[in-house]
CSV table of C-alpha atoms and ligand atoms in Angstrom, one decimal:
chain,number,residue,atom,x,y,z
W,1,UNK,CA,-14.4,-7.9,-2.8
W,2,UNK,CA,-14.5,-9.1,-6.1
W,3,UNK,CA,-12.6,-12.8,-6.8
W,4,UNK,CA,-8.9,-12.8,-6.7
W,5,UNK,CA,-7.4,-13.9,-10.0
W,6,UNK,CA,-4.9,-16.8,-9.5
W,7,UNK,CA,-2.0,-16.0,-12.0
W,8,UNK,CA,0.1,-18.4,-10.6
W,9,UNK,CA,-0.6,-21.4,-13.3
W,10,UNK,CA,-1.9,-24.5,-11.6
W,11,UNK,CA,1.5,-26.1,-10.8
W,12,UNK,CA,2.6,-23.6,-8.6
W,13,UNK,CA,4.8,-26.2,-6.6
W,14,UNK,CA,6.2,-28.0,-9.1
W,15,UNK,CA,7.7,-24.7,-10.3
W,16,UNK,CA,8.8,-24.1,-7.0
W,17,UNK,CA,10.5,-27.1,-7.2
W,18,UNK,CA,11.8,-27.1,-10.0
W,19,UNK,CA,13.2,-23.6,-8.9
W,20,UNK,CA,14.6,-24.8,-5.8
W,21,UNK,CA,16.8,-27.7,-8.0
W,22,UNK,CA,17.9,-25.6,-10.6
W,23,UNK,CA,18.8,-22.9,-8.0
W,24,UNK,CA,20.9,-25.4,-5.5
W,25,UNK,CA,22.8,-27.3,-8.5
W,26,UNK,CA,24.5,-24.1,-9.3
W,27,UNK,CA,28.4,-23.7,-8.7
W,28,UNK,CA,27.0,-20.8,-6.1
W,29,UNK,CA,23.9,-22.1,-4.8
W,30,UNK,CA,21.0,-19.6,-5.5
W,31,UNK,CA,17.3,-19.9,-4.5
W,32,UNK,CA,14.9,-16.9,-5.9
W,33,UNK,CA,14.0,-14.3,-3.7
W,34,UNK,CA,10.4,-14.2,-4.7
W,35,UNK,CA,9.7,-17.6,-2.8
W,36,UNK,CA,10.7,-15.8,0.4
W,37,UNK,CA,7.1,-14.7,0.4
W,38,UNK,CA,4.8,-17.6,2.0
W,39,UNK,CA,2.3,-16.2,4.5
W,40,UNK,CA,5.2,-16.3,7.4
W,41,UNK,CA,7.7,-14.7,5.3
W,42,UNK,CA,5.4,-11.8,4.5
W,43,UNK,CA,4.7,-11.5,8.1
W,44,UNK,CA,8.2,-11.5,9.0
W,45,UNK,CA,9.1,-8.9,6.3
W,46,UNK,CA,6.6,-6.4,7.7
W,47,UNK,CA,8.2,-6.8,10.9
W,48,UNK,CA,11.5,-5.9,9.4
W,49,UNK,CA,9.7,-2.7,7.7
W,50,UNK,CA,9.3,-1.9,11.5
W,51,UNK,CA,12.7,-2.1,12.6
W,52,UNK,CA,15.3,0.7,13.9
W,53,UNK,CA,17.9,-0.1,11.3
W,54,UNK,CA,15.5,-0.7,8.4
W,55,UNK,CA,15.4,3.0,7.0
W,56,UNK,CA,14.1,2.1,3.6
W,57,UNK,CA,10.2,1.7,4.6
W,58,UNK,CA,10.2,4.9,6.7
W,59,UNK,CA,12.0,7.1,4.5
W,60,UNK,CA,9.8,6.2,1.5
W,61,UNK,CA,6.5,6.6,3.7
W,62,UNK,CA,7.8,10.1,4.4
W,63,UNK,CA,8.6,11.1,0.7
W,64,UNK,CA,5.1,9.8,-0.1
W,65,UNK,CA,2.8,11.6,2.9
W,66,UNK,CA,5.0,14.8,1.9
W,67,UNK,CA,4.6,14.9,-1.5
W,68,UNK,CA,1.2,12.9,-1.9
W,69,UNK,CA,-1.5,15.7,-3.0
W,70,UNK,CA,1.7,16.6,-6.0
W,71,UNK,CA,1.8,13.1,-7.0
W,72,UNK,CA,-1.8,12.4,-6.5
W,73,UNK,CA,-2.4,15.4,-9.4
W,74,UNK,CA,0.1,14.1,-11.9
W,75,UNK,CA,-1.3,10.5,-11.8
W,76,UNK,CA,-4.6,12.4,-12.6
W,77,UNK,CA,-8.4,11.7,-11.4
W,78,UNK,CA,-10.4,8.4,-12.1
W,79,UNK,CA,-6.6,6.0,-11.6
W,80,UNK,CA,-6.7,2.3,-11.5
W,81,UNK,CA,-3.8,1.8,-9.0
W,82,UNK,CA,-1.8,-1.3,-10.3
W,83,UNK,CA,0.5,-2.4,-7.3
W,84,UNK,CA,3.6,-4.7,-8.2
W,85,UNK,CA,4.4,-6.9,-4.7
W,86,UNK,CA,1.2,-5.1,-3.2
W,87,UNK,CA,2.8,-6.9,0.5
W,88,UNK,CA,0.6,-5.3,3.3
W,89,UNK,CA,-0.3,-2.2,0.6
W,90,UNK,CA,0.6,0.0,3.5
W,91,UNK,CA,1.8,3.3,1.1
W,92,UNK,CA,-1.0,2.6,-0.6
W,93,UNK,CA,-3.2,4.0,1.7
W,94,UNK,CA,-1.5,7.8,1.3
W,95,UNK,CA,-2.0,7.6,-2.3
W,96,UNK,CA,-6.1,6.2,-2.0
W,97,UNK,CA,-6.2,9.1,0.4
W,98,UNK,CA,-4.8,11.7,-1.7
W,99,UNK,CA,-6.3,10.6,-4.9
W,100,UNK,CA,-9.4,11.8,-6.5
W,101,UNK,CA,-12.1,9.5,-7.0
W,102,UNK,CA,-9.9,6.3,-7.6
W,103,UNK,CA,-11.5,4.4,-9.9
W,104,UNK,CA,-9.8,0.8,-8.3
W,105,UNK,CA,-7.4,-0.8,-7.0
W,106,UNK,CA,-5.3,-4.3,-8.4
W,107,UNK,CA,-2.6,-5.3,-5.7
W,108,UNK,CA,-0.3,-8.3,-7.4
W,109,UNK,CA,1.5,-10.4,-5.3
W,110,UNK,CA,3.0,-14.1,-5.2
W,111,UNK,CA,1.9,-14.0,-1.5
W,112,UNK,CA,-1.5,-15.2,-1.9
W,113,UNK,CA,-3.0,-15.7,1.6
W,114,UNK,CA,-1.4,-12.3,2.8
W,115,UNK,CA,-2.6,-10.4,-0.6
W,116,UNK,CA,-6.5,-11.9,-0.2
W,117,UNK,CA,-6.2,-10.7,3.5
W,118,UNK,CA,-4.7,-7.2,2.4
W,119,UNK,CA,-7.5,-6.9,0.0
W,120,UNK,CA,-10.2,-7.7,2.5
W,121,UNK,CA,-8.8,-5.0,5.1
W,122,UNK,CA,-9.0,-2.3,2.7
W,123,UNK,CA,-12.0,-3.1,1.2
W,124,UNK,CA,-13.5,-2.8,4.5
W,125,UNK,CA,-11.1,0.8,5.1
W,126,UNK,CA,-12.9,2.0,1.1
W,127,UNK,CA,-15.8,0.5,0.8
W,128,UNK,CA,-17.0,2.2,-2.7
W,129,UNK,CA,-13.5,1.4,-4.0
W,130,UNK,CA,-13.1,-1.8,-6.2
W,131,UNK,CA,-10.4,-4.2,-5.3
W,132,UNK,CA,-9.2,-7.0,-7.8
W,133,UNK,CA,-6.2,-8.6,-6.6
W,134,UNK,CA,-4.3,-10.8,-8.8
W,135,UNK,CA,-2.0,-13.6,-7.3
W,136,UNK,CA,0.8,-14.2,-9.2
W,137,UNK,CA,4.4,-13.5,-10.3
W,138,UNK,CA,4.9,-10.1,-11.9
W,139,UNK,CA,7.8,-11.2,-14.2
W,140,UNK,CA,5.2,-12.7,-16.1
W,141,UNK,CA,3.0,-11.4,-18.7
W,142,UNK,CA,-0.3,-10.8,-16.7
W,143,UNK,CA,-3.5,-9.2,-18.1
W,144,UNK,CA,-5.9,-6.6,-15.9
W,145,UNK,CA,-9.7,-8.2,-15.0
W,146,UNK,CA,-11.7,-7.6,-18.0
W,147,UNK,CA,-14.5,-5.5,-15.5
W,148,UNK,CA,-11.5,-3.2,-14.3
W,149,UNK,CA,-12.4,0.9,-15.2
W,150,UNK,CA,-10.2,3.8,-15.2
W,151,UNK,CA,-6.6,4.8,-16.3
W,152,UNK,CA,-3.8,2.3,-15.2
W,153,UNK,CA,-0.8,3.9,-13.1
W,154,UNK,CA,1.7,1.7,-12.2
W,155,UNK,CA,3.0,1.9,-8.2
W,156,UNK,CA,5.9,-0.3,-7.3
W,157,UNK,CA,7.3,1.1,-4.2
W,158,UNK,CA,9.5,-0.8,-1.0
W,159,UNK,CA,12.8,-0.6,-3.6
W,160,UNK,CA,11.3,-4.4,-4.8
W,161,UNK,CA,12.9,-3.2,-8.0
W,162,UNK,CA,16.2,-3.7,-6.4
W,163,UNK,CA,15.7,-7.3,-6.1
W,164,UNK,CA,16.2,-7.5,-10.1
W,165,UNK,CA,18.8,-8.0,-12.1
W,166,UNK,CA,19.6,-5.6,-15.2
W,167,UNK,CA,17.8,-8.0,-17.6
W,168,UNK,CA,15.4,-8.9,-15.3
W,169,UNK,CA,14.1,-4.5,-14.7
W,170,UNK,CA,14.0,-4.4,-18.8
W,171,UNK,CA,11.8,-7.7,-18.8
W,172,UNK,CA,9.7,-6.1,-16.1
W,173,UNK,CA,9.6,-2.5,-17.5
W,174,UNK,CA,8.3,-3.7,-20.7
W,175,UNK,CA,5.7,-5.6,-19.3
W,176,UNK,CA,4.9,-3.5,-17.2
W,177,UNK,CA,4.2,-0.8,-20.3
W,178,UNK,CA,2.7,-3.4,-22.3
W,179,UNK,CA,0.2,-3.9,-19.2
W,180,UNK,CA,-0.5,-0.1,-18.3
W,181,UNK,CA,-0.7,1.0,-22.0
W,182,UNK,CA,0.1,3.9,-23.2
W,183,UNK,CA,-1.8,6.8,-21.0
W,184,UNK,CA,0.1,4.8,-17.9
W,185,UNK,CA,2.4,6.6,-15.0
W,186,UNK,CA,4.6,4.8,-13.1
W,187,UNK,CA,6.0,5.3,-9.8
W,188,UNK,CA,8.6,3.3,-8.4
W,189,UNK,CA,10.4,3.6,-4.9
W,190,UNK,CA,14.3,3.1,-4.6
W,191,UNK,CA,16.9,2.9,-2.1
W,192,UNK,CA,20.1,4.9,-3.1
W,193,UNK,CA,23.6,4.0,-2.7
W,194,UNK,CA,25.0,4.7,0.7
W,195,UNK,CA,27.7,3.6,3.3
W,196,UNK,CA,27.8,0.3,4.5
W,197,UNK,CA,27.9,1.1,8.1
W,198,UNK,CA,24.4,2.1,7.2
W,199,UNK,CA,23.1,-0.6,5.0
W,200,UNK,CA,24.5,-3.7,6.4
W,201,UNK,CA,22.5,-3.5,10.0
W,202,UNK,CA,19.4,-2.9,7.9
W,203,UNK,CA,19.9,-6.4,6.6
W,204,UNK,CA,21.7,-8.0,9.7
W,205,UNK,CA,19.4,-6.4,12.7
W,206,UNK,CA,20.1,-7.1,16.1
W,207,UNK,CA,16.6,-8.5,17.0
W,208,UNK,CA,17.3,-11.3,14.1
W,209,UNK,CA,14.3,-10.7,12.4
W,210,UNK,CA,16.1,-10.5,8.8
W,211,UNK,CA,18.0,-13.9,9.7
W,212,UNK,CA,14.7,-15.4,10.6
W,213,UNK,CA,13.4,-14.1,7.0
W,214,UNK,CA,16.0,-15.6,5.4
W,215,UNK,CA,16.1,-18.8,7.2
W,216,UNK,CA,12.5,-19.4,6.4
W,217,UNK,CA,13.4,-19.9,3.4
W,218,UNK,CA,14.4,-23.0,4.0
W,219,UNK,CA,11.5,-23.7,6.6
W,220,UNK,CA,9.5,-23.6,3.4
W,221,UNK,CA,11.4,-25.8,1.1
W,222,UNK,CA,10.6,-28.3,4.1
W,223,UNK,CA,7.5,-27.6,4.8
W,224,UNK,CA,6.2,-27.6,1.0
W,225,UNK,CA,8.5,-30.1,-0.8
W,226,UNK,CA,9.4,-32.6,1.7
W,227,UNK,CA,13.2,-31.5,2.3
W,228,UNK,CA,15.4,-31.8,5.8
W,229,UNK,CA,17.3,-28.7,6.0
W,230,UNK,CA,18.4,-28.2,9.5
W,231,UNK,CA,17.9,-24.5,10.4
W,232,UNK,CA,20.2,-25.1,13.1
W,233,UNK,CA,23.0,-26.2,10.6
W,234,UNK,CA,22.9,-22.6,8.8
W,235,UNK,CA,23.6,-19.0,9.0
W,236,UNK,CA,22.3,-15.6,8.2
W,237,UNK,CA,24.7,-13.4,6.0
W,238,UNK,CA,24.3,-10.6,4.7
W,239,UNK,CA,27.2,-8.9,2.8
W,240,UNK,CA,27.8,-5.7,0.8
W,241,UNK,CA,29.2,-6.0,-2.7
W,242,UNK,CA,31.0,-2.2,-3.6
W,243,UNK,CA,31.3,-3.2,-7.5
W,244,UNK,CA,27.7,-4.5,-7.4
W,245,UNK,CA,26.3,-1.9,-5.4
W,246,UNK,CA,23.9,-3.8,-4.1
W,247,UNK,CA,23.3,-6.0,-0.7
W,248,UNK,CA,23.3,-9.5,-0.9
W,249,UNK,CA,22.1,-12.3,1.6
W,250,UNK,CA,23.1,-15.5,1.8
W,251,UNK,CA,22.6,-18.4,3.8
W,252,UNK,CA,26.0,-20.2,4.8
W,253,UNK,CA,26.3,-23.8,5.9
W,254,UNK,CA,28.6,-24.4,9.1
W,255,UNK,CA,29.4,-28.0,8.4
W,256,UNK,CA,29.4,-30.2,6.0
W,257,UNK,CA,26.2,-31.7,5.4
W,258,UNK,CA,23.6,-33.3,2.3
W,259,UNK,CA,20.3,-32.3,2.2
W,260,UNK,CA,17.6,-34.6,0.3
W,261,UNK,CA,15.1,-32.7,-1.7
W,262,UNK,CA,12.6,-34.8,-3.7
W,263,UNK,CA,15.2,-37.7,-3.9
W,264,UNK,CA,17.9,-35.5,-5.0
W,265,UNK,CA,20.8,-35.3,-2.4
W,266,UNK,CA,22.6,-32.0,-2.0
W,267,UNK,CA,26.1,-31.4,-1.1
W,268,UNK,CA,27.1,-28.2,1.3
W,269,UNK,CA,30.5,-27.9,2.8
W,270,UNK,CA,31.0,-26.0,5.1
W,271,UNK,CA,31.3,-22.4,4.6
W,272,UNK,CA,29.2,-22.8,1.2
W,273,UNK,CA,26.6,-20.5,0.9
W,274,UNK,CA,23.0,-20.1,-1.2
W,275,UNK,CA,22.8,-17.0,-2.0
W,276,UNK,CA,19.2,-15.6,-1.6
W,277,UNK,CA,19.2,-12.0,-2.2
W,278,UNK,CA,20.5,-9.2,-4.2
W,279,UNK,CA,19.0,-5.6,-2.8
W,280,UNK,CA,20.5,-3.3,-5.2
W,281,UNK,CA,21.6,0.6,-4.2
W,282,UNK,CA,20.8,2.6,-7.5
W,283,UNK,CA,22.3,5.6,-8.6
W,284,UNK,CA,19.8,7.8,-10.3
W,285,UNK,CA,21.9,8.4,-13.8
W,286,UNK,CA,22.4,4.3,-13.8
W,287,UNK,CA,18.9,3.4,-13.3
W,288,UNK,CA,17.7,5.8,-16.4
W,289,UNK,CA,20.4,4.0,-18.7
W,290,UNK,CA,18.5,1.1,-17.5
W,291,UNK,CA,14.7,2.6,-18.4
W,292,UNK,CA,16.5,3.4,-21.6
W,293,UNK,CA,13.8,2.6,-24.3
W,294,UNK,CA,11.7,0.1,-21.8
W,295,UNK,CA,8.9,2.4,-23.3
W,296,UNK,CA,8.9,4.7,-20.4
W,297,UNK,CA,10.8,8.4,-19.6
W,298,UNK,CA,11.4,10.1,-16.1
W,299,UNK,CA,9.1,12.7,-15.2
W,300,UNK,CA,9.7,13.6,-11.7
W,301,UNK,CA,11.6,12.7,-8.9
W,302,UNK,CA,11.6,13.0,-5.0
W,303,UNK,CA,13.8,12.1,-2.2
W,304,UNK,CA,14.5,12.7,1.2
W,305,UNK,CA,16.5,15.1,2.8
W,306,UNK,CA,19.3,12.5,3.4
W,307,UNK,CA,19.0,11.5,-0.2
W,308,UNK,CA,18.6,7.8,1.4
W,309,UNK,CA,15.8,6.9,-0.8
W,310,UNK,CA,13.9,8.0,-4.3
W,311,UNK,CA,10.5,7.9,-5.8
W,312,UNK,CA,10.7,8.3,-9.3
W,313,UNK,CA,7.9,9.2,-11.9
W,314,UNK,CA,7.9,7.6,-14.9
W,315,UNK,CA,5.8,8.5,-17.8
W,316,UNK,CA,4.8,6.4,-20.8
W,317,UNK,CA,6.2,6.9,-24.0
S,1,LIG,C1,10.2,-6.0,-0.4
S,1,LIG,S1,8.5,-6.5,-0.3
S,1,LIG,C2,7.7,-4.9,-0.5
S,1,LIG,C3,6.3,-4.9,0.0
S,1,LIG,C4,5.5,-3.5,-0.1
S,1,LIG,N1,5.3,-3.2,-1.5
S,1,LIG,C5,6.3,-2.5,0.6
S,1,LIG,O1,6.6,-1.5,-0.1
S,1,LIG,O2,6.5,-2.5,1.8
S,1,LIG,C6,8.3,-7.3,-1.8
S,1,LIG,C7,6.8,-7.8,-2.1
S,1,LIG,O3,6.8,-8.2,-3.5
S,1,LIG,C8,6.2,-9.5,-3.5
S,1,LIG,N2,6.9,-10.2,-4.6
S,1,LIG,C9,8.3,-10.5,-4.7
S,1,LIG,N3,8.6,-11.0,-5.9
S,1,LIG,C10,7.4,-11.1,-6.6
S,1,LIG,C11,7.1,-11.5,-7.9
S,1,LIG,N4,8.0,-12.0,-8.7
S,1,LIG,N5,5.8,-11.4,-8.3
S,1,LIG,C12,4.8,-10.9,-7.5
S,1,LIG,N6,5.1,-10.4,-6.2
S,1,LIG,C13,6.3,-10.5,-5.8
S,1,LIG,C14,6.5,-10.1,-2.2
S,1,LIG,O4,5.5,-11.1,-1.9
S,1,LIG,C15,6.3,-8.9,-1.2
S,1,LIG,O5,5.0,-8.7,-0.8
């Protein structure tokens, strides 16, 4: 495999800290989703992909193996797959599979021990095929390996688009085009608006998996900055917001407690919560207001037969 490209600036933990004070001196307490994703949280996540009430993961894999060989033509022979939050690159496999003659592969993720492992398995799963992970955050500007060949198509599937704010999907568009260039496709997976009896258990399961995500959180903040949050002394919620449309988890503190970060005492009473998550629930018409002029148009669209999830096609302008 060739060497994995560290994007993430040398003081990775001082942002992270810095992140974490900003985040937790706000009137609602916020901490930013992406630092969910140490190794364990990435583990944990894939064992929420697995779950009975997590649709999203199956439903998208099932849009992709049925319409693979139509989308594998539009991107065109001789891609370089660019993969936003690459995770365990497991729908990346139908699209290697139904490509012709790939010409590479660049998974980006902030996860860097999983996304080097990732890497490693499918190089070993496509040998001829060149793998160039980049670890870093994909909000930033980030430029391809200089030794990278082929077209760029973008692929940012498992609805990781809903975990962005309006500003923050016309940041990440733009980039995103700016990265690709101008020959680029781009194919992004989305979970669609739907009842609450359906979307709350997918982010409150009965095993506790999600609540173990979401709580180690916090196992990080000890683990890598020194805090004493008491995992005990906090709750998994998640809750859906109808105006919003979108999912959001939060972690809520039964009692009234102070937590020292890095010298810096924090004040919870009880009932407070950080909030941790949005996962938005897009409605098609909504989302292309928000591609708007990001330098990109739709070109195709598929969805299940539910119309629980979309994959959208988008084409460079
Ligand atoms: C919801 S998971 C999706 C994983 C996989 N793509 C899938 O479809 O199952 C989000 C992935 O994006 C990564 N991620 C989240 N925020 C990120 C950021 N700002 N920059 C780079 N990677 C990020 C996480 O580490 C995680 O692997």
């Amino acid at each position: 495999m060739d060497d994995v490209y560290d994007a993430s600036a040398p003081a990775a933990s001082d942002r992270f800290l810095r992140d974490v004070l900003h985040g937790l001196s706000q009137p609602q307490k916020t901490l930013p989703s992406q630092y969910f994703y140490d190794e364990a949280g990435s583990v944990l996540f894939e064992q929420i992909t697995e779950l009975p009430e997590y649709y999203p993961t199956r439903t998208e894999v099932g849009i992709l193996n049925q319409h693979a060989s139509t989308i594998a033509e539009a991107m065109g022979p001789n891609t370089l797959l660019v993969e936003y939050g690459a995770g365990a690159s497991t729908k990346t496999r139908i699209l290697l599979d139904a490509l012709t003659d790939p010409a590479g592969y660049v998974p980006i993720d902030v996860s860097e021990d999983f996304l080097l492992q990732t890497a490693q398995g499918l190089k070993l799963e496509y040998p001829s095929l060149p793998v160039y992970p980049i670890a870093g955050d994909f909000m930033v500007e980030l430029g391809l390996p200089e030794d990278v060949a082929g077209t760029p198509i973008g692929f940012f599937p498992g609805s990781t688009i809903g975990n962005l704010s309006d500003e923050e999907i016309d940041k990440f568009l733009r980039a995103a085009r700016s990265l690709l260039g101008a020959s680029s496709k781009f194919l992004i997976g989305m979970d669609l608006r739907k009842s609450p009896s359906i979307l709350i258990p997918a982010y409150d399961d009965a095993a506790g998996v999600t609540a173990a995500f979401n709580l180690n959180l916090l196992k990080r903040i000890n683990t890598e900055l020194g805090a004493e949050f008491d995992l005990g002394a906090f709750a998994h919620k998640a809750i859906w917001n109808d105006e919003a449309s979108r999912i959001e988890m939060h972690l809520e503190s039964l009692k009234p407690q102070v937590v020292t970060i890095a010298h810096r005492d924090i004040h919870f009473d009880a009932g407070e919560t950080i909030h941790t998550e949005i996962s938005r629930k897009f409605d098609l018409p909504k989302f292309l207001d928000l591609v708007g002029t990001t330098g990109w148009t739709l070109s195709d669209t598929w969805m299940d037969e539910r119309d629980y999830f979309a994959v959208l096609l988008l084409s460079a302008t």
